[in-house]
Coordinates of C-alpha atoms and ligand atoms in Angstrom, one line a residue:
X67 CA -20.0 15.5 -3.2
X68 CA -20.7 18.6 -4.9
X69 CA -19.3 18.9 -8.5
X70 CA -18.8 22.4 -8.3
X71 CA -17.0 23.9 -10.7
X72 CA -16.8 22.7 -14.2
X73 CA -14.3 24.4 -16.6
X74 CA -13.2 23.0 -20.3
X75 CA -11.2 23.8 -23.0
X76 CA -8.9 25.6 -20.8
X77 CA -4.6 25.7 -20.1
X78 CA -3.9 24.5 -16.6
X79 CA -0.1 24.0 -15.1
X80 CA -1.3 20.7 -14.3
X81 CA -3.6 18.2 -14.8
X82 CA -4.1 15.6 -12.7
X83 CA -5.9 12.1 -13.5
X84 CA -7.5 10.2 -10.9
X85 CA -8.7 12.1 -7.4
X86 CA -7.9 8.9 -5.5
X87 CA -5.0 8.7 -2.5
X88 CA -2.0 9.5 -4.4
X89 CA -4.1 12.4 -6.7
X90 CA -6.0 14.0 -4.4
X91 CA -2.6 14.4 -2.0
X92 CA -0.8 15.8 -5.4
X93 CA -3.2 18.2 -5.9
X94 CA -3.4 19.6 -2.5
X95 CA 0.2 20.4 -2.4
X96 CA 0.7 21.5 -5.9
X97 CA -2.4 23.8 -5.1
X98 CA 0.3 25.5 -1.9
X99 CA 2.9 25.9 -4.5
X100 CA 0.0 28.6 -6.6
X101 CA -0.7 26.0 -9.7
X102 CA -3.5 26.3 -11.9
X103 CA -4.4 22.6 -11.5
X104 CA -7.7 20.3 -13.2
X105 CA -8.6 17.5 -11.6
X106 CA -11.0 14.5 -13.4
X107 CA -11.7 12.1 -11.7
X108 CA -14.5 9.0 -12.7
X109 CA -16.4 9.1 -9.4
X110 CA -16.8 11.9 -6.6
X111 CA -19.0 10.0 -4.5
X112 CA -17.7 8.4 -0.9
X113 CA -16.2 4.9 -1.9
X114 CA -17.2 1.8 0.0
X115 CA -13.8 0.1 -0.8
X116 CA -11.6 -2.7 1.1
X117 CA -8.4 -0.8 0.3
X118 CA -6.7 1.7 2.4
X119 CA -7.8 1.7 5.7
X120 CA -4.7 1.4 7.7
X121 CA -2.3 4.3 7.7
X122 CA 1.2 3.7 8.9
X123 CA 2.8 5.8 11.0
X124 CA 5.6 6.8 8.8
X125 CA 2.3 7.2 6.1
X126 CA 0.9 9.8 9.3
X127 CA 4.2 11.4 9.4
X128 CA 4.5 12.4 5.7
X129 CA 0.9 13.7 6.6
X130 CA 2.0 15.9 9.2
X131 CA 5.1 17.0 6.8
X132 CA 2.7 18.4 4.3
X133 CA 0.7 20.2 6.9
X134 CA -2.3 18.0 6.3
X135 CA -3.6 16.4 9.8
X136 CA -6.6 17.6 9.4
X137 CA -7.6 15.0 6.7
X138 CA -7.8 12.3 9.9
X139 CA -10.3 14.5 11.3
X140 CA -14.1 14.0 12.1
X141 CA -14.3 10.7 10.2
X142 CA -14.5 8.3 14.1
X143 CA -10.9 7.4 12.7
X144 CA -8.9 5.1 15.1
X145 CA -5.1 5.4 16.9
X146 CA -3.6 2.2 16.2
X147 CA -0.5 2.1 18.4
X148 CA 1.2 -1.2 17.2
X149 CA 0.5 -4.7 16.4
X150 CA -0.4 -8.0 17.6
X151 CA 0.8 -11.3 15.9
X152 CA -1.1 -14.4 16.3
X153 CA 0.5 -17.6 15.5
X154 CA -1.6 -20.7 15.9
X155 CA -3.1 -19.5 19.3
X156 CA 0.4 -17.9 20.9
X157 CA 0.7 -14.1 20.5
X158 CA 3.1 -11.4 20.8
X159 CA 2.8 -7.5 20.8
X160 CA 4.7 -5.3 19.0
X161 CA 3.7 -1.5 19.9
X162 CA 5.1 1.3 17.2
X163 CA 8.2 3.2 18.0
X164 CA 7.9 5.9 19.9
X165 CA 11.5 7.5 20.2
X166 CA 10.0 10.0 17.3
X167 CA 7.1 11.7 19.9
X168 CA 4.4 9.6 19.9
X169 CA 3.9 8.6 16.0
X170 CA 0.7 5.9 15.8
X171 CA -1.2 5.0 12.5
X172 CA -4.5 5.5 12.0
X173 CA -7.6 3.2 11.1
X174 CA -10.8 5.0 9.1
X175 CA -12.9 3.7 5.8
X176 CA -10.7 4.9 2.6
X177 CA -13.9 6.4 1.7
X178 CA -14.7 9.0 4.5
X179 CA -10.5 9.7 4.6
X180 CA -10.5 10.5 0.6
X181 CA -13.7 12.6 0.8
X182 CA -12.0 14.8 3.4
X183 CA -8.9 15.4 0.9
X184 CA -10.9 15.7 -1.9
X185 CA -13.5 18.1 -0.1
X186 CA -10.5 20.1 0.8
X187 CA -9.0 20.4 -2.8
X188 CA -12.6 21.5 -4.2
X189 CA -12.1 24.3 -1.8
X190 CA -8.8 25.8 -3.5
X191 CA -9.6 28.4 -5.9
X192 CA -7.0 27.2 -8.0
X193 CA -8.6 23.6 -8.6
X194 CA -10.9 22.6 -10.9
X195 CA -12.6 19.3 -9.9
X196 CA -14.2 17.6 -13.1
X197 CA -15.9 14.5 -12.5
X198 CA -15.6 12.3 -15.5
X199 CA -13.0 9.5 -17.0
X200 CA -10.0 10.0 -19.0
X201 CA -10.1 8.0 -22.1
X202 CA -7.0 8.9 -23.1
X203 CA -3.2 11.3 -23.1
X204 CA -2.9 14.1 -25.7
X205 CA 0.3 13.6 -27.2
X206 CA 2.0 16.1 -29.5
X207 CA 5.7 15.9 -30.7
X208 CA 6.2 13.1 -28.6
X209 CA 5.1 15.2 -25.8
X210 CA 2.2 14.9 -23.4
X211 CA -0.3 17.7 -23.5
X212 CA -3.4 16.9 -22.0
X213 CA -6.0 14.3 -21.7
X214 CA -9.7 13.3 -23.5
X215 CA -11.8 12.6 -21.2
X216 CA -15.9 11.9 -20.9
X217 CA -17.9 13.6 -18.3
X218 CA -20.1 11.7 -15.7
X219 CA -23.1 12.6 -17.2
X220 CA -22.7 12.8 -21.1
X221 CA -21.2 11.4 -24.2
X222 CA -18.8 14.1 -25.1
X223 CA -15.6 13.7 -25.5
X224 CA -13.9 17.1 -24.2
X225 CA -10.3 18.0 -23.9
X226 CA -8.1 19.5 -21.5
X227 CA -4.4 20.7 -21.8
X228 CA -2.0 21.6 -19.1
X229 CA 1.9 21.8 -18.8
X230 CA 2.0 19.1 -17.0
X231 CA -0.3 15.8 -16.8
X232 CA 0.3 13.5 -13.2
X233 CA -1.3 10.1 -13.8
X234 CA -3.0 8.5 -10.5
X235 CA -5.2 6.5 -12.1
X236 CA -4.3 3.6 -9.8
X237 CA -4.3 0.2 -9.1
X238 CA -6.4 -0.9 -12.2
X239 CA -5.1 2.2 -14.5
X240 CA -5.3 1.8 -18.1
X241 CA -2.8 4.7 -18.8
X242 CA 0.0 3.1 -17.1
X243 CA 1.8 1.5 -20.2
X244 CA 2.0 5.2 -21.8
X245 CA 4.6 6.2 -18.8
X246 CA 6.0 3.2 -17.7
X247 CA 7.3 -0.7 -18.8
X248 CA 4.6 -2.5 -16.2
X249 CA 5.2 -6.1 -15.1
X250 CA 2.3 -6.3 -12.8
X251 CA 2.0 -9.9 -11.0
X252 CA -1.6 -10.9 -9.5
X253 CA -0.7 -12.6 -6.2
X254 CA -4.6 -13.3 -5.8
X255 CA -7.4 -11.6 -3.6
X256 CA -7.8 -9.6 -0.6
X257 CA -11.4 -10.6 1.1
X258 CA -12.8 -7.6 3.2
X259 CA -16.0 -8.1 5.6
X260 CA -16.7 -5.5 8.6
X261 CA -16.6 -6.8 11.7
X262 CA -19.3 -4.7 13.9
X263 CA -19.2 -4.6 17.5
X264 CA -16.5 -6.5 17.5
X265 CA -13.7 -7.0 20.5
X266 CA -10.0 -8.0 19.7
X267 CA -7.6 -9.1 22.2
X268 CA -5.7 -5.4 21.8
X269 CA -8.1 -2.3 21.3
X270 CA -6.5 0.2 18.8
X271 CA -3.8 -2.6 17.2
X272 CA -3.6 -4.2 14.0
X273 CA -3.6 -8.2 14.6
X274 CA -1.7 -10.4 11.9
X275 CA -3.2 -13.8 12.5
X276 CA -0.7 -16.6 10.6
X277 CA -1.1 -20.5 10.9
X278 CA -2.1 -23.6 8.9
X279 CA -5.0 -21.2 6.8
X280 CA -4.1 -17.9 4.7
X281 CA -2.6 -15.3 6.5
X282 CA -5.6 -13.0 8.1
X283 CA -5.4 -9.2 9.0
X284 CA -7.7 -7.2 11.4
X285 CA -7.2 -3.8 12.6
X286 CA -10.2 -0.9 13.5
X287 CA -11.6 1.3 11.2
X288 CA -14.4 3.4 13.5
X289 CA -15.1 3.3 17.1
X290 CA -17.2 -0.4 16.1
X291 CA -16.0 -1.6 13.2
X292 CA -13.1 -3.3 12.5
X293 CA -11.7 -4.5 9.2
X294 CA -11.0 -8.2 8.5
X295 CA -8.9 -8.9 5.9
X296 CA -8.4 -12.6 4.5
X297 CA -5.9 -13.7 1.6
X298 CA -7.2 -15.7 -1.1
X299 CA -4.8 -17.0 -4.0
X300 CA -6.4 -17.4 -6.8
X301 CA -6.5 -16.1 -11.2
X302 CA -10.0 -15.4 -10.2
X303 CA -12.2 -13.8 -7.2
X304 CA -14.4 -15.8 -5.9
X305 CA -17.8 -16.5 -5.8
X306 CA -18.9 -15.5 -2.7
X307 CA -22.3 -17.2 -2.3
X308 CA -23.6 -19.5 0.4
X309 CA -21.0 -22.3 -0.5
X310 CA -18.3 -19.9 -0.2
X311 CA -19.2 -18.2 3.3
X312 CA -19.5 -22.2 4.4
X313 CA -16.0 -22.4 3.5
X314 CA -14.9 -19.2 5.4
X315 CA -16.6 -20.6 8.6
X316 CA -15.0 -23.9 8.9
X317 CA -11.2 -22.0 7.6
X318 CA -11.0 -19.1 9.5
X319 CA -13.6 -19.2 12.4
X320 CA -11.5 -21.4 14.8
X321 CA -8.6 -19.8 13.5
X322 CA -9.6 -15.9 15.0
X323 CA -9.1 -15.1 18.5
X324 CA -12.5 -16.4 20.4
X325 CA -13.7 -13.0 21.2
X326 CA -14.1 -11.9 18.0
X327 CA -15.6 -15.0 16.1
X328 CA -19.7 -14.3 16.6
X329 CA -18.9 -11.2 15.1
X330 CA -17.4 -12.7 12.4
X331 CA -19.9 -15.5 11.6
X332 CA -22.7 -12.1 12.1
X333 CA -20.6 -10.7 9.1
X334 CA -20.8 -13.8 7.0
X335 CA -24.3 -14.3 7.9
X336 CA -24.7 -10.4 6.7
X337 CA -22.8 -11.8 3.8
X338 CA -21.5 -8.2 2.5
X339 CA -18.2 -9.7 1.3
X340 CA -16.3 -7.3 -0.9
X341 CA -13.2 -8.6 -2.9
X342 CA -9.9 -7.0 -4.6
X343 CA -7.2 -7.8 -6.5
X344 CA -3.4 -7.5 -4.8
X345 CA -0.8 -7.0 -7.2
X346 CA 2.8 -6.8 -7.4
X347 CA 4.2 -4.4 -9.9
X348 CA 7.7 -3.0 -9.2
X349 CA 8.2 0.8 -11.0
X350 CA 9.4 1.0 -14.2
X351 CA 9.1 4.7 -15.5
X352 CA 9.5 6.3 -18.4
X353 CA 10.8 9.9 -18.6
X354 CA 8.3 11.3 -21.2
X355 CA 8.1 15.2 -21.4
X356 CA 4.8 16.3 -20.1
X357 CA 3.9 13.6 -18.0
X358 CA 4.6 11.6 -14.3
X359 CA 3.0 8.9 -12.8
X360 CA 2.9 7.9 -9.6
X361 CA 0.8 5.9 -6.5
X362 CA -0.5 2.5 -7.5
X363 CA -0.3 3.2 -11.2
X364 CA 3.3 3.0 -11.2
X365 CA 3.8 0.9 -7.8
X366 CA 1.9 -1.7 -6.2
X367 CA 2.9 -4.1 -3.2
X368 CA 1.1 -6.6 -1.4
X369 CA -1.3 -4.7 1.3
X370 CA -0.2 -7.5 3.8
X371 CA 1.0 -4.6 5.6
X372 CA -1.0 -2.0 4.7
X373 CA 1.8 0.5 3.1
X374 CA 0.6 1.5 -0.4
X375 CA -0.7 4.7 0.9
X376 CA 2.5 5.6 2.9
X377 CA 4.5 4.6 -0.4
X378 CA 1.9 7.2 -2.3
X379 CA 2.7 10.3 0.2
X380 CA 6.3 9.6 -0.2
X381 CA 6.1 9.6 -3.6
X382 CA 3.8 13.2 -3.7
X383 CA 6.3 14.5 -0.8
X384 CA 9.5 13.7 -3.1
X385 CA 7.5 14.8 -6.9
X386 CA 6.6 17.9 -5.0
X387 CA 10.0 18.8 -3.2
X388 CA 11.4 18.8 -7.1
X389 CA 9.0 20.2 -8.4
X390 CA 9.2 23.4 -6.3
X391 CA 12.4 24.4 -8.0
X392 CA 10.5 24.4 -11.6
X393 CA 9.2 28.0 -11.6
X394 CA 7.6 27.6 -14.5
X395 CA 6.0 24.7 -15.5
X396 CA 5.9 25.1 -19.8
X397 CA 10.1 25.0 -19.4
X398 CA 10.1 21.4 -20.6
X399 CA 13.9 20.9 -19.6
X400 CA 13.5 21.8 -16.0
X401 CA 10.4 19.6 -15.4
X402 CA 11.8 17.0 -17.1
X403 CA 14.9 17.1 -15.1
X404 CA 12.7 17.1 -12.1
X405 CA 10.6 14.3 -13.2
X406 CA 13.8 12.5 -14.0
X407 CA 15.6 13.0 -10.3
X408 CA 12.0 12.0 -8.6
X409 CA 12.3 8.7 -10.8
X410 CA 15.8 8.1 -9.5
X411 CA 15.4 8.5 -5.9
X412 CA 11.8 7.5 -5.3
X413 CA 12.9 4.2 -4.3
X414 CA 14.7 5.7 -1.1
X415 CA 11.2 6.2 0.5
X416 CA 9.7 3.3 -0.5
X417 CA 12.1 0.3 -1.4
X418 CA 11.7 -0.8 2.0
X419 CA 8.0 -1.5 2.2
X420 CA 7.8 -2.6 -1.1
X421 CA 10.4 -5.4 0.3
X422 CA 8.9 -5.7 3.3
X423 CA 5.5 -6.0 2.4
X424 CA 6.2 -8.9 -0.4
X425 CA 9.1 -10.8 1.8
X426 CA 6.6 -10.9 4.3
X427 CA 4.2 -12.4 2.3
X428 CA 6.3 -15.0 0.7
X429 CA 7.4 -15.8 4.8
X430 CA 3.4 -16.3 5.9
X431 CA 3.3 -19.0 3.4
X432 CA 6.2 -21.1 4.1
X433 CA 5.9 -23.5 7.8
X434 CA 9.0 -23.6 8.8
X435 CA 9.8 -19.5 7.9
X436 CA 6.5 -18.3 9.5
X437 CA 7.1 -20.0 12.4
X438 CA 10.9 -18.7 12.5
X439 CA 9.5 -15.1 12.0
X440 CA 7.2 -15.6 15.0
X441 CA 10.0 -17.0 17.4
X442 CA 12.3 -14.2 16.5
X443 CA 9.6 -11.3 16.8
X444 CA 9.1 -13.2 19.9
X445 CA 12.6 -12.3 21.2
X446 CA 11.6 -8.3 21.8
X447 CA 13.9 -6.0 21.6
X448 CA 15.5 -4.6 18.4
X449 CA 14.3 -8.2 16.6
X450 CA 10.8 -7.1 17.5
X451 CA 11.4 -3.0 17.4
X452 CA 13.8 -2.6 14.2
X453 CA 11.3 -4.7 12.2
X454 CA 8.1 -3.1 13.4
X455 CA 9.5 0.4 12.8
X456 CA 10.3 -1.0 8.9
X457 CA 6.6 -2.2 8.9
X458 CA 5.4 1.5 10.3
X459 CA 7.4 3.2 7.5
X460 CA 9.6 5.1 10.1
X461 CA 12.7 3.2 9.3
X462 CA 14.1 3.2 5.7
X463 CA 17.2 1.3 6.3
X464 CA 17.7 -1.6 4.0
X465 CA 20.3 -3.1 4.7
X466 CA 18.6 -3.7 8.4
X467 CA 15.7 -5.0 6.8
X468 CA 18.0 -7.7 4.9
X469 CA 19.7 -8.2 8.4
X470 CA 16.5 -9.2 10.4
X471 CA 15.1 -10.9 7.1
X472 CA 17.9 -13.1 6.7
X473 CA 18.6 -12.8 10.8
X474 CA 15.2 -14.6 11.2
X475 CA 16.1 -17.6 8.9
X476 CA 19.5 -18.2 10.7
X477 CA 17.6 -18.2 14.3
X478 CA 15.1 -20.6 12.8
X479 CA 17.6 -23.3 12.0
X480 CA 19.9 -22.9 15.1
X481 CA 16.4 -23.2 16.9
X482 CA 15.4 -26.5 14.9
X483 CA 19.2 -27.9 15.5
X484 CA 18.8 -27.1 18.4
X485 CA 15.4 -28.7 19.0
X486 CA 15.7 -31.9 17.1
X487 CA 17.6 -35.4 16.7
X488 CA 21.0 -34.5 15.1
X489 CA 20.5 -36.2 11.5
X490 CA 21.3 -35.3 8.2
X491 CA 18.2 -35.0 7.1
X492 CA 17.5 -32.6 9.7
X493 CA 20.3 -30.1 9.2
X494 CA 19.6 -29.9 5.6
X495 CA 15.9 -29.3 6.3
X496 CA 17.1 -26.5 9.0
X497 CA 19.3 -24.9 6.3
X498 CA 16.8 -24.6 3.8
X499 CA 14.7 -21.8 5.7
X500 CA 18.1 -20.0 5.2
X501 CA 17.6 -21.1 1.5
X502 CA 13.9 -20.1 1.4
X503 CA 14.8 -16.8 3.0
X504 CA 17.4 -15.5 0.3
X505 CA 14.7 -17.2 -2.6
X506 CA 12.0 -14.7 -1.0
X507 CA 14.0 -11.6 -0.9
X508 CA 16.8 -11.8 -4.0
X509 CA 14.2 -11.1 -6.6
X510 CA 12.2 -8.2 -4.6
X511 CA 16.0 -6.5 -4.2
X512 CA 16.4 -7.2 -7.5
X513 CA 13.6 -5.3 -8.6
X514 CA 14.1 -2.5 -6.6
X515 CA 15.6 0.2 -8.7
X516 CA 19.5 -0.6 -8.2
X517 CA 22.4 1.1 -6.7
X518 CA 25.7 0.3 -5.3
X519 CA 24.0 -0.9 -1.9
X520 CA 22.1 -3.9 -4.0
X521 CA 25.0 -5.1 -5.2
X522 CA 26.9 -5.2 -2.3
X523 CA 23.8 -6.9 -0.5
X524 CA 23.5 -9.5 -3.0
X525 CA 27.4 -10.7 -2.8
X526 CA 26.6 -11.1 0.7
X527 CA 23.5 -13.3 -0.2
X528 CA 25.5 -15.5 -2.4
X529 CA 28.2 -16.2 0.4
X530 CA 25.2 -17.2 3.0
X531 CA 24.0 -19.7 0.4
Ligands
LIG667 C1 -7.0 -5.1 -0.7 C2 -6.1 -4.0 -0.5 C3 -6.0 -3.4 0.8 C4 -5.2 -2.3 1.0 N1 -5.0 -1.9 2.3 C5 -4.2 -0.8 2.5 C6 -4.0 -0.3 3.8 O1 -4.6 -0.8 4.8 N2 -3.1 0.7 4.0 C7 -2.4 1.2 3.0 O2 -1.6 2.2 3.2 N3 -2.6 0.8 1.7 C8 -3.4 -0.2 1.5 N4 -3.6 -0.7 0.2 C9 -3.0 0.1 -0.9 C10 -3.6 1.5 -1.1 O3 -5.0 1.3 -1.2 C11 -3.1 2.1 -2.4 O4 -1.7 2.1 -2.3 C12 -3.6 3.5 -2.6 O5 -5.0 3.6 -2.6 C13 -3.0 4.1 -3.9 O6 -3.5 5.3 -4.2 P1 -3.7 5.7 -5.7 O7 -4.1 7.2 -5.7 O8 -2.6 5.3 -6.5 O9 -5.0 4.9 -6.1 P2 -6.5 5.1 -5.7 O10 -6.6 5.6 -4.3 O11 -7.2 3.9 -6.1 O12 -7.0 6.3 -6.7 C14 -7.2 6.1 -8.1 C15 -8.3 7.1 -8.5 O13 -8.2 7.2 -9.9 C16 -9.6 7.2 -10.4 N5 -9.5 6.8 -11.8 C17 -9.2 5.6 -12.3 N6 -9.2 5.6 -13.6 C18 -9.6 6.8 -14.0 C19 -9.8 7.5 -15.3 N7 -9.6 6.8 -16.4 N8 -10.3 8.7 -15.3 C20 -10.5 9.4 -14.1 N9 -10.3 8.9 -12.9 C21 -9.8 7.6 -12.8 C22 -10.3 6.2 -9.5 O14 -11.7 6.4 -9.5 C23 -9.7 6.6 -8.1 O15 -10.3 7.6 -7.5 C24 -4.5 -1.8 -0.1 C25 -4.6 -2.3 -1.3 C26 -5.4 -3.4 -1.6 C27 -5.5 -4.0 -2.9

């Protein structure tokens, strides 16, 4: 992509670190408000990354909110109309609400999506795209002023001050700890291959496979490629040689749906295996004058179900609905007071997928809870249609996702009492999925920022165990 214009040395309303999901959406709405905005971001070029490939529906919907469809278009991007959950061999479909229209996610390459919104912000006049890497904030008085950064192609440091610095730097950012208290937990590795020509048992659907192996997800990102995504727990990646990919085969081969396996031993045997770290790191701002953050800088999940970009355009939607009252962006007061009331209510749009996301996790690796959660989807109706439409980031209700989260847990053990010899060794198992379930979900509540409902949740926690 064409580095365009270069400017330096010059006073911007904003500056913006990072052109990546979060960034790149920032700067195309700040650019409709009339902002003199710089951009610097490491790397223009298209990325051939794992991450972000599955937009939600509620992610689609923010989309449409800020006017910005368009950034689905012409990349061979895929409808994706619900999901399909795959439990050792049995399966159930779960299609996305659709009392809202028709809303449906989307499926592309991350790369080809963000090229679209970054080709579209190096078309505002009032953006300045500079493609280098921050080394580090200005700060003056206590305040932030700008950034340092190096260009692509040289060794100069160069500076760059603006009224207002955003930092979407990301899921690895090293600026993080200058706007927030991080406590970022490495839940292991995300293992991406491409399956090509590839058939599924539902076209257009995301498939959660869950069983004896690490929880696998698969959902299409063009018209012949899908993504396969495998969990790996681990400190490290791994080493994907030959041994490895032996390993893959005999794990996860028998454990796809039979249509699709050729395709994926083709991919091992292609052996492009491309790995990332998944995090958990719950927000912890800091109000600093000068400076936000937001996106995976400030707020990561695990991608189990694909909603760190649908928490990003919630975030941008909410910065930018405060910021609109800020005429002026050097009156430190009002941006701070902005920045602070984004901080405090950011968690309305995206508490529930942060929960979701790792309370689902925790439920793939426990037996007797991923086999409750698969009965109890099973059941249709509002079991199957509330907690989809939490998983498409439509429904921000939390107090229904404790309801089926817990729900789930109960119908597993009155479906093992049910099922089995009446002994006491029995019972107590059943009641420990109840025990499992409030284990997974107190401490992601817990880090959610509080308020009055958390506390009233977590009595009634304590008086189910
Ligand atoms: C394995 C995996 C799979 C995922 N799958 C999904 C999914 O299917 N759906 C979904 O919604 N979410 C998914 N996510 C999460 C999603 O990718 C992120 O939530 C989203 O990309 C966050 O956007 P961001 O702008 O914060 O970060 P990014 O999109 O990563 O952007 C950060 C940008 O900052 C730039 N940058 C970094 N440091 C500097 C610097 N010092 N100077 C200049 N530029 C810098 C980077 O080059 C990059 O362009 C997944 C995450 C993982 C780990």
């Amino acid at each position: 992509m064409e580095n365009h214009k270069q400017k330096s040395d010059a006073n911007y309303d904003v500056l913006i670190v990072g052109a990546g999901i979060a960034g790149s959406a920032m700067a195309a709405n700040l650019a409709k408000l009339g902002k003199r905005i710089a951009v610097v971001e490491r790397d223009l070029s298209e990325r051939d990354v794992i991450i972000g490939e599955l937009l939600q529906p509620g992610g689609v919907v923010k989309l449409q909110e800020m006017g910005f469809t368009n950034f689905i278009d012409n990349i061979d991007a895929q409808a994706v109309y619900g999901y399909d959950i795959i439990y050792e061999g049995q399966d159930y479909v779960i299609p996305y609400p659709t009392n809202t229209g028709e809303p449906c996610g989307y499926g592309f390459r991350n790369g080809a999506f963000l090229q679209n919104m970054r080709r579209h912000i190096l078309e505002q006049k009032d953006v300045t795209v500079i493609e280098g890497s921050v080394t580090e904030l200005i700060e003056k008085n206590n305040v932030i002023i700008g950034a340092r950064y190096i260009q692509k192609k040289g060794d100069r440091v160069q500076e760059l001050y603006a009224s207002l610095t955003v930092v979407t730097d990301g899921p690895l950012s090293s600026l993080r700890e200058i706007l927030s208290t991080p406590n970022k937990k490495l839940n292991g590795y995300f293992l991406g291959l491409l399956l090509k020509n590839c058939e599924m048992p539902y076209a257009n659907h995301g498939h959660l496979i869950m069983g004896d192996h690490p929880p696998i997800v698969v959902y299409p990102v063009t018209s012949n490629e899908w993504r396969i995504l495998i969990d790996f727990k681990g400190e490290r990646p791994p080493r994907t040689g030959k041994l490895f990919r032996q390993y893959l085969k005999e794990t996860f081969c028998e454990a796809l749906p039979p249509c699709a396996r050729e395709s994926f031993l083709e991919a091992l045997e292609e052996g492009k295996i491309k790995t990332f770290p998944n995090h958990r790191l719950p927000a912890k701002p800091v109000l600093k004058a000068g400076g936000v953050i937001l996106g995976d800088a400030l707020n990561m999940r695990h991608p189990l179900t694909g909603g760190g970009m649908t928490a990003a355009f919630n975030d941008v939607l909410r910065l930018i609905d405060n910021l609109k009252n800020v005429a002026d962006f050097t009156n430190k007061r009002k941006l701070g007071k902005a920045i602070e009331k984004f901080y405090n209510t950011r968690h309305l749009g995206t508490q529930t997928t942060n929960i979701l996301a790792d309370g689902l996790y925790g439920v793939v690796y426990n037996p007797d809870l991923r086999k409750a959660f698969f009965e109890y989807i099973s059941r249709g109706d509002k079991y199957a249609e509330e907690t989809c439409s939490i998983l498409a980031g439509l429904n921000k209700d939390k107090s229904l996702l404790l309801n089926h989260f817990i729900g789930m847990a109960r119908y597993g053990t009155q479906q093992r009492i049910a099922k089995a010899e009446v002994s006491t060794e029995n019972v107590t198992q059943s009641f420990t999925m109840v025990k499992d379930a409030v284990g997974i979900i107190t401490p992601l509540l817990l880090t959610e920022k509080p308020d009055t409902g958390n506390k009233l949740m977590l009595e009634a926690l304590n008086r189910i165990v």
